[in-house]
PDB file of C-alpha atoms in Angstrom:
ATOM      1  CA  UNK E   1      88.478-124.619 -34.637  1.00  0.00           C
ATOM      2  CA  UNK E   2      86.529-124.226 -37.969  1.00  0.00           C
ATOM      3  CA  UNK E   3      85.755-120.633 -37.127  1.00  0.00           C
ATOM      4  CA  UNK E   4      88.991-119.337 -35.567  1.00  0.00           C
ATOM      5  CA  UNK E   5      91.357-120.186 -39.358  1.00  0.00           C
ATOM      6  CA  UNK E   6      88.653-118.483 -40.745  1.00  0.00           C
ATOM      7  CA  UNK E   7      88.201-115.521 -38.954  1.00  0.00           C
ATOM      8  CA  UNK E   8      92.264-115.255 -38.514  1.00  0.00           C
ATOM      9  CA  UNK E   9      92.552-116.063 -41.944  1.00  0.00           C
ATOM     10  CA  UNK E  10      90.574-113.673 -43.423  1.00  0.00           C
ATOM     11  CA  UNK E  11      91.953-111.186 -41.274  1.00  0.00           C
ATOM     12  CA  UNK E  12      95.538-112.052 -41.856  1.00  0.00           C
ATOM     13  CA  UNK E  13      95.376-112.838 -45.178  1.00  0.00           C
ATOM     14  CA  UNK E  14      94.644-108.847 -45.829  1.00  0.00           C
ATOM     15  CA  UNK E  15      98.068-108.275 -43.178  1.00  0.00           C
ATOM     16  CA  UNK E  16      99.910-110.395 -45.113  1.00  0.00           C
ATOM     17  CA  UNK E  17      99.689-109.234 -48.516  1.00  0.00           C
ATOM     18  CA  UNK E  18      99.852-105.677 -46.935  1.00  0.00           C
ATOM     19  CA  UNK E  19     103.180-106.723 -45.585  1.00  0.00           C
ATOM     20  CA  UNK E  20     104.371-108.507 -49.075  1.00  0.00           C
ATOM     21  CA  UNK E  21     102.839-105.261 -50.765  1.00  0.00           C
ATOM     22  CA  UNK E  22     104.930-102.577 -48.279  1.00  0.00           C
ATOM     23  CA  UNK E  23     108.455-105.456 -49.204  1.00  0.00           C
ATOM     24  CA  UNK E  24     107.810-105.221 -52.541  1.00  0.00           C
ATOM     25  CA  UNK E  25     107.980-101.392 -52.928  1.00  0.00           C
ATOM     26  CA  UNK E  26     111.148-100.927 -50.286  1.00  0.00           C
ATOM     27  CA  UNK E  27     113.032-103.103 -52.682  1.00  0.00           C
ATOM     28  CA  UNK E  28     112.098-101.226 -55.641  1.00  0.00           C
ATOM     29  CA  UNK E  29     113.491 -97.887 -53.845  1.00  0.00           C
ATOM     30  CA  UNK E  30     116.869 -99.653 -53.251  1.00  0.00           C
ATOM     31  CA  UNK E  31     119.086 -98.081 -54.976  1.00  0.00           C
ATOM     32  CA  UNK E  32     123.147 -98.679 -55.756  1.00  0.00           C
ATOM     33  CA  UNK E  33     125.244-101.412 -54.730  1.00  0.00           C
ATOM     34  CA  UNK E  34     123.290-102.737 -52.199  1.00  0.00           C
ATOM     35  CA  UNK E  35     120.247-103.086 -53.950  1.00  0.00           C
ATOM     36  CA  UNK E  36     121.280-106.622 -55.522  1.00  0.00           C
ATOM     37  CA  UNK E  37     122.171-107.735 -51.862  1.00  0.00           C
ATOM     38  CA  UNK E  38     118.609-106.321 -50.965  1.00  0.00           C
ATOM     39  CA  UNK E  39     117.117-108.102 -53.940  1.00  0.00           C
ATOM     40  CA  UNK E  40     118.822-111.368 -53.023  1.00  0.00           C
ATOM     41  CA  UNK E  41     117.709-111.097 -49.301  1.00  0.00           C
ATOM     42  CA  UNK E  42     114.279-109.657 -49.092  1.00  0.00           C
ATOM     43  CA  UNK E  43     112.420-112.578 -51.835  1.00  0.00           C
ATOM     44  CA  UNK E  44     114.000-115.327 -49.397  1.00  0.00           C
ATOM     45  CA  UNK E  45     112.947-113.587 -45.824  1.00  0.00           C
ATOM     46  CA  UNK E  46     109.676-112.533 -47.565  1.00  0.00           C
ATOM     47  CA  UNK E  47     108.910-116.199 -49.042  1.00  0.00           C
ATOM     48  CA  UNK E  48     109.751-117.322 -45.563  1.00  0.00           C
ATOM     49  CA  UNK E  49     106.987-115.482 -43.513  1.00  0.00           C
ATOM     50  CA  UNK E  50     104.827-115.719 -46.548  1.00  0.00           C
ATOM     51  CA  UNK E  51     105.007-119.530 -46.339  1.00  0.00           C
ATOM     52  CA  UNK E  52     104.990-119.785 -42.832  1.00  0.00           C
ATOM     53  CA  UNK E  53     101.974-117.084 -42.379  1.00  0.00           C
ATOM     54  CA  UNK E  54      99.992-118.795 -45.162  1.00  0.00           C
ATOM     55  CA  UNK E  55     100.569-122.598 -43.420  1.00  0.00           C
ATOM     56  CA  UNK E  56      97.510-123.987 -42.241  1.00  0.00           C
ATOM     57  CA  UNK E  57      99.121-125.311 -39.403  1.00  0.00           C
ATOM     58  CA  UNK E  58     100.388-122.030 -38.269  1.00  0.00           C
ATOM     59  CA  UNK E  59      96.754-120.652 -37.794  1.00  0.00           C
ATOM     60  CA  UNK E  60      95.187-124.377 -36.570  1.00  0.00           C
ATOM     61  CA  UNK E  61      95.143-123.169 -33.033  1.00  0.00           C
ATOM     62  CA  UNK E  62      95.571-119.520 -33.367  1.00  0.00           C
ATOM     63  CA  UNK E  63      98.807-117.411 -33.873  1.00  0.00           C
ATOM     64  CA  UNK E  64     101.040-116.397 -30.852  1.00  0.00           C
ATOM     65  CA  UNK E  65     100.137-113.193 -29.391  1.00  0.00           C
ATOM     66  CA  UNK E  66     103.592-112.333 -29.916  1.00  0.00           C
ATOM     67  CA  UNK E  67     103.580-113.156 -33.487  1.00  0.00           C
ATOM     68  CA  UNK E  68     102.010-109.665 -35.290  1.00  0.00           C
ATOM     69  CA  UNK E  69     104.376-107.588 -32.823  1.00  0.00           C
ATOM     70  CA  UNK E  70     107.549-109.805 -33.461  1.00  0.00           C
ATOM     71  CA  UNK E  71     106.928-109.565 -37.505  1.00  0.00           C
ATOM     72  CA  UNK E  72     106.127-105.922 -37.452  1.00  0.00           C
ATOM     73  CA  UNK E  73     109.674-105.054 -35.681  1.00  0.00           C
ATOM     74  CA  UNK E  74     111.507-106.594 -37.542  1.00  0.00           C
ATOM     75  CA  UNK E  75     109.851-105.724 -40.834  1.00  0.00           C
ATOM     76  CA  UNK E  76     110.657-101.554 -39.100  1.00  0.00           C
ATOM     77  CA  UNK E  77     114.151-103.059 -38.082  1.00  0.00           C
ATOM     78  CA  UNK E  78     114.737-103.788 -41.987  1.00  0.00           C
ATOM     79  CA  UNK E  79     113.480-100.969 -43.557  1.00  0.00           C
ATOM     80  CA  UNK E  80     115.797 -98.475 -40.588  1.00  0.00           C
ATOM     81  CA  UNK E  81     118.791-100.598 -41.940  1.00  0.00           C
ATOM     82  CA  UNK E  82     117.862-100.398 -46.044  1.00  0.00           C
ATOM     83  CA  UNK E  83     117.408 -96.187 -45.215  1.00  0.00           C
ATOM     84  CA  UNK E  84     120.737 -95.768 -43.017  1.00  0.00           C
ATOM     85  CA  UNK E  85     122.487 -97.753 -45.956  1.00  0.00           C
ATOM     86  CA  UNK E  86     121.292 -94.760 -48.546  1.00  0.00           C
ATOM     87  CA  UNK E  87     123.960 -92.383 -49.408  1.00  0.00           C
ATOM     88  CA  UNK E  88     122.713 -89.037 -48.833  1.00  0.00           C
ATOM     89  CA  UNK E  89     123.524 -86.428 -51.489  1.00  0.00           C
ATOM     90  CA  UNK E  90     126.473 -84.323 -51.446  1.00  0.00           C
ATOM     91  CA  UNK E  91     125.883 -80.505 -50.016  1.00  0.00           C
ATOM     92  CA  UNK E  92     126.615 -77.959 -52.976  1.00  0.00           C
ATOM     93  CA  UNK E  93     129.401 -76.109 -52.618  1.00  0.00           C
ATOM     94  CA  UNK E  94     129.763 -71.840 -51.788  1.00  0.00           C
ATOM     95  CA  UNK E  95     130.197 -71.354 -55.562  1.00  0.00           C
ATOM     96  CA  UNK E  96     127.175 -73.436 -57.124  1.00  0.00           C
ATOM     97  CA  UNK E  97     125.273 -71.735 -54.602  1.00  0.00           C
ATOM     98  CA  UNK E  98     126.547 -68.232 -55.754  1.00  0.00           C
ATOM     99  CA  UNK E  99     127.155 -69.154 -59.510  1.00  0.00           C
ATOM    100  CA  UNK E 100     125.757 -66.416 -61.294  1.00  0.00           C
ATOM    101  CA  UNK E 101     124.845 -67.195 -65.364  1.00  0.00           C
ATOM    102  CA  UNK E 102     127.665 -65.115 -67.353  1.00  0.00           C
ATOM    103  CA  UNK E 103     126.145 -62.627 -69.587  1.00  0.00           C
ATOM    104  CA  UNK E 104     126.790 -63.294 -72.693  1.00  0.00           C
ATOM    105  CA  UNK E 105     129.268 -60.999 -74.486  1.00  0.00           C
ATOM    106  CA  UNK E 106     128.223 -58.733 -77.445  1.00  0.00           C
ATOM    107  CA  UNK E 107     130.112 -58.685 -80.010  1.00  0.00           C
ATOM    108  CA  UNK E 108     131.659 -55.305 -80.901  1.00  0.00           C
ATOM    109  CA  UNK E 109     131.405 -54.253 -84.441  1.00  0.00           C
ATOM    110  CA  UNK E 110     134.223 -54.286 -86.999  1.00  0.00           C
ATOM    111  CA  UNK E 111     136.087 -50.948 -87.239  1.00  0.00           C
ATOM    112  CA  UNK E 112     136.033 -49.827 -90.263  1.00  0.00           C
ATOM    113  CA  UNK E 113     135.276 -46.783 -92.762  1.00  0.00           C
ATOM    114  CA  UNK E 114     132.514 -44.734 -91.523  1.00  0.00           C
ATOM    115  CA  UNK E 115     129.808 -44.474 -94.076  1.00  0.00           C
ATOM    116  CA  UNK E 116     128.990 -40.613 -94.496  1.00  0.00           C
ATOM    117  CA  UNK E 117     125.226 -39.814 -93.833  1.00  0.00           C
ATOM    118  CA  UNK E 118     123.845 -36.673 -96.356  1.00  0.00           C
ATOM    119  CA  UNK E 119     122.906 -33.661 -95.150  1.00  0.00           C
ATOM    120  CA  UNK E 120     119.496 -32.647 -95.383  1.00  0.00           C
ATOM    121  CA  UNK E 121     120.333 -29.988 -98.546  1.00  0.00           C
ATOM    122  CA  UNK E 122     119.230 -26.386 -97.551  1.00  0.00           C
ATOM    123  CA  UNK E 123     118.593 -25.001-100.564  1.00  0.00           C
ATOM    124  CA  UNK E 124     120.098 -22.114-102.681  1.00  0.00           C
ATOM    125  CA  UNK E 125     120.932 -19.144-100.860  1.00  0.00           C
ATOM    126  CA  UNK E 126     120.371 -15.720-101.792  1.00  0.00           C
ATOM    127  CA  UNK E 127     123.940 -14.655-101.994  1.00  0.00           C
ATOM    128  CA  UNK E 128     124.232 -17.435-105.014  1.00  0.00           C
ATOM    129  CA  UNK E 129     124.655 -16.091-108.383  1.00  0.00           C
ATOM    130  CA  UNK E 130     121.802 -18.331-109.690  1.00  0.00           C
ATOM    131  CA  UNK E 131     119.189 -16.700-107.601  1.00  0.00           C
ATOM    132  CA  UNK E 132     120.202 -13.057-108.518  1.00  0.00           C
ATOM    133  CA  UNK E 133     119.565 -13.741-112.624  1.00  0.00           C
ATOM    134  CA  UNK E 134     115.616 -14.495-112.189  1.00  0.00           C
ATOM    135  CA  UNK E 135     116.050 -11.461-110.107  1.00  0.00           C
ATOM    136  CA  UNK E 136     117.680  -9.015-112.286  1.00  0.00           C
ATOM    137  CA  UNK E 137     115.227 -11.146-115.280  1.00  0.00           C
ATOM    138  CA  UNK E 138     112.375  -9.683-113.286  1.00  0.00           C
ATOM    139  CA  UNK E 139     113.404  -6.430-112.474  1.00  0.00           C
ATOM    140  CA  UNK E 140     114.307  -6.062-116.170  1.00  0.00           C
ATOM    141  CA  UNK E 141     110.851  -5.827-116.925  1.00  0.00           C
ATOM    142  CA  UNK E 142     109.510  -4.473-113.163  1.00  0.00           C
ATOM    143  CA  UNK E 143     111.151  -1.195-113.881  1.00  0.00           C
ATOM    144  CA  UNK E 144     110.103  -0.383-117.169  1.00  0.00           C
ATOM    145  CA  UNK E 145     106.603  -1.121-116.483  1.00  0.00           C
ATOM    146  CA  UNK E 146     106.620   0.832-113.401  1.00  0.00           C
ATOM    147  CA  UNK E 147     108.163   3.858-115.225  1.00  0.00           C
ATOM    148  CA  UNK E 148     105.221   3.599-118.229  1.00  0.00           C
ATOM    149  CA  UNK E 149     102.659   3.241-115.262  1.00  0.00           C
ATOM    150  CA  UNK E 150     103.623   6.446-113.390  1.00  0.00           C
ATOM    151  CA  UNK E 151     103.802   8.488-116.882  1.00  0.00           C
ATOM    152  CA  UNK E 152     100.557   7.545-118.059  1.00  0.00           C
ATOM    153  CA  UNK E 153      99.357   8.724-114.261  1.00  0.00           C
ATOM    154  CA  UNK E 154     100.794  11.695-114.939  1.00  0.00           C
ATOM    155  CA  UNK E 155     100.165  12.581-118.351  1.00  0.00           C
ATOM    156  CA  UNK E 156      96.112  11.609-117.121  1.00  0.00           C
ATOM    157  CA  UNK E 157      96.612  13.885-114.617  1.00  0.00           C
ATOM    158  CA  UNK E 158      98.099  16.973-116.546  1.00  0.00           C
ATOM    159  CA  UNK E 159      94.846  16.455-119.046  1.00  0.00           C
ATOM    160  CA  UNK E 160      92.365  17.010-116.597  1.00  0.00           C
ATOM    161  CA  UNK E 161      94.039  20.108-114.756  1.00  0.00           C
ATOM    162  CA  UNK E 162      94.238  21.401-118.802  1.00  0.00           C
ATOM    163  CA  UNK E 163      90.722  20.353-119.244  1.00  0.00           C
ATOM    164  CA  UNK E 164      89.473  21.703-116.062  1.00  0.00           C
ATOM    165  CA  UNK E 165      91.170  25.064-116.570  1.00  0.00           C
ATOM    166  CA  UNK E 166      90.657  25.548-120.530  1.00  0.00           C
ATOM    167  CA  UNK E 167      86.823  25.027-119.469  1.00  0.00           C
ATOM    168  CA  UNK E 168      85.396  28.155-119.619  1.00  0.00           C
ATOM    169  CA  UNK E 169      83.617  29.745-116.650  1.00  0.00           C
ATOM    170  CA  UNK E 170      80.032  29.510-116.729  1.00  0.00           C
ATOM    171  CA  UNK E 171      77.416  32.463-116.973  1.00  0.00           C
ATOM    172  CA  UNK E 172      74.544  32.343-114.595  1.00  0.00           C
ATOM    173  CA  UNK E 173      70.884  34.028-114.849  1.00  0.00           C
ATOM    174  CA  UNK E 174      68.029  33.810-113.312  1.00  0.00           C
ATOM    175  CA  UNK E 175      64.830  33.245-115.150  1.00  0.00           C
ATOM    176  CA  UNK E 176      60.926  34.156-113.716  1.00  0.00           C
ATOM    177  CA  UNK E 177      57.826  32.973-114.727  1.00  0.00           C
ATOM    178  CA  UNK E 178      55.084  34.761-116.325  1.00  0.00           C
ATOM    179  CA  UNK E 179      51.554  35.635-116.041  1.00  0.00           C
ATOM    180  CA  UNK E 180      50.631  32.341-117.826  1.00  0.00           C
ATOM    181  CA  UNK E 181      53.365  30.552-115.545  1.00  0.00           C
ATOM    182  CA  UNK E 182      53.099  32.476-112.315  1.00  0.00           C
ATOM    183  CA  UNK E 183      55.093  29.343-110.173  1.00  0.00           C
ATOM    184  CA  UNK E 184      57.779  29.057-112.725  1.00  0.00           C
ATOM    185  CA  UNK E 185      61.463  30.319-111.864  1.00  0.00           C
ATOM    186  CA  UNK E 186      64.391  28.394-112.894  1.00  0.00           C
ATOM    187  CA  UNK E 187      68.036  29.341-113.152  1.00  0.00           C
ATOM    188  CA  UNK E 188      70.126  29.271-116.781  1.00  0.00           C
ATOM    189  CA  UNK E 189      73.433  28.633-117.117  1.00  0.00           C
ATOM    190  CA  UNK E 190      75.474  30.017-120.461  1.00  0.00           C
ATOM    191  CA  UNK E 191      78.931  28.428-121.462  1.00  0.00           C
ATOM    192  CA  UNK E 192      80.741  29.790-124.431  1.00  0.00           C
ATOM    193  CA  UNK E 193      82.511  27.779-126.007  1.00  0.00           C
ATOM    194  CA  UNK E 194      84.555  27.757-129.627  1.00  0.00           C
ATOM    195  CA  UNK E 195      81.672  25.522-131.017  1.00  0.00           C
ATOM    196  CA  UNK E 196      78.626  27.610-129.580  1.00  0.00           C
ATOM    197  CA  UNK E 197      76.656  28.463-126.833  1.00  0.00           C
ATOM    198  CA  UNK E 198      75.990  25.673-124.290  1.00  0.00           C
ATOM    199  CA  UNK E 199      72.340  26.674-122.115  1.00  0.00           C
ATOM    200  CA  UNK E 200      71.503  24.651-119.455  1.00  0.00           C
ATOM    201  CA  UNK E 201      68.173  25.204-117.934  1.00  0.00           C
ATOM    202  CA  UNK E 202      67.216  24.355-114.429  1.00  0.00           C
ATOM    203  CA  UNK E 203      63.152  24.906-114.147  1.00  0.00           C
ATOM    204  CA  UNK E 204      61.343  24.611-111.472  1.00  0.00           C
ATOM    205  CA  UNK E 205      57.324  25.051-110.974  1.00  0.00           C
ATOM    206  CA  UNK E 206      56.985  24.980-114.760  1.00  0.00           C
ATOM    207  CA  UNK E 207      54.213  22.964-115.842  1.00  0.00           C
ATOM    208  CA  UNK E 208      54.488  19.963-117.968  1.00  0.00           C
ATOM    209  CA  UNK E 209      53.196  20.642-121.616  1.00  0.00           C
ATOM    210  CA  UNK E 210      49.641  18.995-122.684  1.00  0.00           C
ATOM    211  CA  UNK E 211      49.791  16.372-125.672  1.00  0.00           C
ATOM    212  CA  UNK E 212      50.313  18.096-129.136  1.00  0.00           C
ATOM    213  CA  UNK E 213      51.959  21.510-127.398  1.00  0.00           C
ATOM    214  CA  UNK E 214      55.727  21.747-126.387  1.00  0.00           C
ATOM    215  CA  UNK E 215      58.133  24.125-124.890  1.00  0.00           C
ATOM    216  CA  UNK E 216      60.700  26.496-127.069  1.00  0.00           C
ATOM    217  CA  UNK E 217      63.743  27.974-126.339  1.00  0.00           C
ATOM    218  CA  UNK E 218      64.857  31.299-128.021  1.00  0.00           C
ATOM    219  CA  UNK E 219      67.276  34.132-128.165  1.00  0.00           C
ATOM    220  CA  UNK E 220      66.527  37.359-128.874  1.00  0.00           C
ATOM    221  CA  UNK E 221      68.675  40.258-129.632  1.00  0.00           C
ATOM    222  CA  UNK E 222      69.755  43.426-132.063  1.00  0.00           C
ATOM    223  CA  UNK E 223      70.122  40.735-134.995  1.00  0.00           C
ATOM    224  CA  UNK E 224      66.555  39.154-134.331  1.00  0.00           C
ATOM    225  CA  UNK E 225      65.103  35.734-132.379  1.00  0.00           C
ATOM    226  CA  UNK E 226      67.466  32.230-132.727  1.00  0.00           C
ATOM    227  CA  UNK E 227      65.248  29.074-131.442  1.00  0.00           C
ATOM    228  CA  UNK E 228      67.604  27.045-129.517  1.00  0.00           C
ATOM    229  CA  UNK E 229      65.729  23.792-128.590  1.00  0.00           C
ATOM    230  CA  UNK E 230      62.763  22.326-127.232  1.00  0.00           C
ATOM    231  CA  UNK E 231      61.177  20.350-124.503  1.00  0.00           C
ATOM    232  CA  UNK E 232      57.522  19.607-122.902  1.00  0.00           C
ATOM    233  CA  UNK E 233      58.960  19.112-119.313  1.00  0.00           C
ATOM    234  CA  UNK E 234      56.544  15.947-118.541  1.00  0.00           C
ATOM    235  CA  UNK E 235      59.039  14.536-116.222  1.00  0.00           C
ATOM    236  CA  UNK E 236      60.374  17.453-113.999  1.00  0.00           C
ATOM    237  CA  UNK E 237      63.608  17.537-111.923  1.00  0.00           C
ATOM    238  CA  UNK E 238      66.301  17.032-115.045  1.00  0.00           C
ATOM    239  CA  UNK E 239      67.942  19.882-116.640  1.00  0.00           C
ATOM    240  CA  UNK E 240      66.891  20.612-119.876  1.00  0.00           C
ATOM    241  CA  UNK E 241      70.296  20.677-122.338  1.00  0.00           C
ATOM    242  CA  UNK E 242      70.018  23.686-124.485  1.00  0.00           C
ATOM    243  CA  UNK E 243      72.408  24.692-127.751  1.00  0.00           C
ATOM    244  CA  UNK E 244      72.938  27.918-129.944  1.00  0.00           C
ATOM    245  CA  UNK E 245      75.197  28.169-133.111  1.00  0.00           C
ATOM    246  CA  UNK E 246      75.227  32.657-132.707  1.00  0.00           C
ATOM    247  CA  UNK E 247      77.475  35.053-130.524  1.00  0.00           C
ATOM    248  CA  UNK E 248      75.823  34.774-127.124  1.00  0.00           C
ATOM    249  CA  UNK E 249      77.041  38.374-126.466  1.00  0.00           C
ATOM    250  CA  UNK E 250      74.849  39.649-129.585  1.00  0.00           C
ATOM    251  CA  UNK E 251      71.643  38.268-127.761  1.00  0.00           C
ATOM    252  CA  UNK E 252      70.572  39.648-124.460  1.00  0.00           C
ATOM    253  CA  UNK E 253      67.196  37.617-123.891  1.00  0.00           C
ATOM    254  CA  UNK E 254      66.174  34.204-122.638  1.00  0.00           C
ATOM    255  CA  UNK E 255      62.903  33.630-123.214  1.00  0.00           C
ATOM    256  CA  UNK E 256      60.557  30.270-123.426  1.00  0.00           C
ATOM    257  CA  UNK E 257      57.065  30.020-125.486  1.00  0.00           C
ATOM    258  CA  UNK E 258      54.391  27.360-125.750  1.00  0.00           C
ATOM    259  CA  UNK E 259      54.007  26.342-128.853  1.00  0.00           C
ATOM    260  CA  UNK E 260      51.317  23.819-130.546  1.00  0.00           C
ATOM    261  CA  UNK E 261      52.880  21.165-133.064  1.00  0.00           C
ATOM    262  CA  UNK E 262      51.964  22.113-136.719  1.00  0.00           C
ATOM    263  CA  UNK E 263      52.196  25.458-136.296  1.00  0.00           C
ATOM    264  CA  UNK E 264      55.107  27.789-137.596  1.00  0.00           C
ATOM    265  CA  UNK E 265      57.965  27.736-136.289  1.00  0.00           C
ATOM    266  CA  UNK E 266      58.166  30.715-135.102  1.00  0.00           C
ATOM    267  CA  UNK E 267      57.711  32.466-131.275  1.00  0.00           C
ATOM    268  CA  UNK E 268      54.084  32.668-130.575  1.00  0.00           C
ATOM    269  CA  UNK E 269      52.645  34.844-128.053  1.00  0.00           C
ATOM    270  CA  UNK E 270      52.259  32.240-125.082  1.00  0.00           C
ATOM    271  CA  UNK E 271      55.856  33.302-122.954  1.00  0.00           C
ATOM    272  CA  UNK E 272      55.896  31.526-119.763  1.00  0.00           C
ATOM    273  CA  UNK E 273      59.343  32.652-118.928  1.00  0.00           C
ATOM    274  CA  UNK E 274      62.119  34.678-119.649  1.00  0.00           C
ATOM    275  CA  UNK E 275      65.649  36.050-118.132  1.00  0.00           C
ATOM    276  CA  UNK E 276      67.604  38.989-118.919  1.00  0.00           C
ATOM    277  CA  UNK E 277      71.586  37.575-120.053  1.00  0.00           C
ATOM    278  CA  UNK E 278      73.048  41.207-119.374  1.00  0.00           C
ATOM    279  CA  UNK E 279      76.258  40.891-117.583  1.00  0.00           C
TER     280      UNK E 279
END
């Protein structure tokens, strides 16, 4: 006997506040009317078995085999009748079901004058009467200048056809070298002109003149010997510019002497080359 209320005790000590645990929480999910009736019934059953289970004398010679199985039924019987007592909650009707949030209306805007919006502005036009005055302005000046511009082409024009026909046609001879200038030739060109005589000559094989000697030009005729220039012909190749103040028709010989600085001036007897100017 001292180790069976210990061994049941411990044992069912742990059942019973299992059982007061599992009473406690059913009445604290009682809900409505019937959960003062609840809270008025279950403290005095429960305080019953607790006192009874926790009696010494209930345990001195062991509990009924019954007991556990009677106490558990009608611990389920109680709880099936606190669960059938709940209301259950109402079914929702068709139309909560189907409800559909309204959308929410936008409001429309106030009638009211319409506020113009600019054009995008094109521009003057050419047909305007302000764009045909910087025109005209322009063509004020356009014209005139174009006018000067094609008479000073023209009067340019009419001055070199005058120029190049009032030039007089030039004479041509043909001058040969001497014994002292066998390899000289050349060709001499004679312009008359209202000034003088223009002579152009064009040497070739004539050899260059040694330091203090030079090359002279003369005409000789009826009326005597004219020099017309000199040269020493050290750089060959360029034609040799010749002038005479006298009637080129009075003179009908070309000739060209060496001649030695210092001396007269006068045709020596060194002629290297010479051309006849009869027509």
């Amino acid at each position: 006997m001292s180790t069976a209320p210990q061994t049941y005790g411990g044992a069912d000590d742990q059942f019973v506040d299992m059982l007061t645990g599992h009473l406690d929480r059913h009445a604290r999910r009682t809900p409505g009317r019937k959960k003062a009736a609840a809270q008025s019934a279950d403290p005095a059953l429960l305080a019953a078995v607790v006192t009874e289970l926790r009696a010494e004398t209930t345990w001195a010679s062991g509990p009924p085999p019954a007991l556990r199985d009677s106490i558990l039924s009608r611990v389920r019987a109680h709880a099936a009748e606190q669960h059938a007592a709940e209301p259950a909650p109402d079914p929702l009707s068709a139309s909560d079901q189907l409800s559909v949030p309204e959308p929410v209306p936008v409001p429309e805007p106030t009638a009211g004058p319409a506020t113009p919006v600019p054009s995008a502005d094109p521009g003057p036009r050419w047909w305007h009467p302000a764009q045909w005055r910087p025109r005209m302005g322009r063509l004020t000046w356009a014209l005139p200048a174009a006018a000067l511009g094609a008479a000073v082409f023209t009067a340019g024009v009419l001055a070199v056809d005058r120029m190049l026909d009032a030039q007089p046609r030039a004479d041509v001879y043909i001058a040969a070298g001497t014994e002292l200038a066998p390899e000289a030739r050349g060709k001499v060109s004679v312009v008359d002109t209202p000034s003088g005589a223009s002579v152009v000559l064009e040497p070739v094989g004539l050899p260059a003149a040694a330091p203090g000697s030079y090359y002279a030009a003369w005409l000789k005729g009826p009326r005597g010997t004219v020099p017309i220039g000199s040269f020493h012909e050290r750089r060959s190749g360029v034609p040799i510019e010749l002038w005479s103040g006298v009637d080129i028709a009075d003179y009908t010989t070309f000739s060209v002497t060496l001649q030695q600085e210092g001396a007269p001036p006068a045709p020596s007897g060194l002629v290297v080359m010479t051309a006849a100017l009869s027509s």
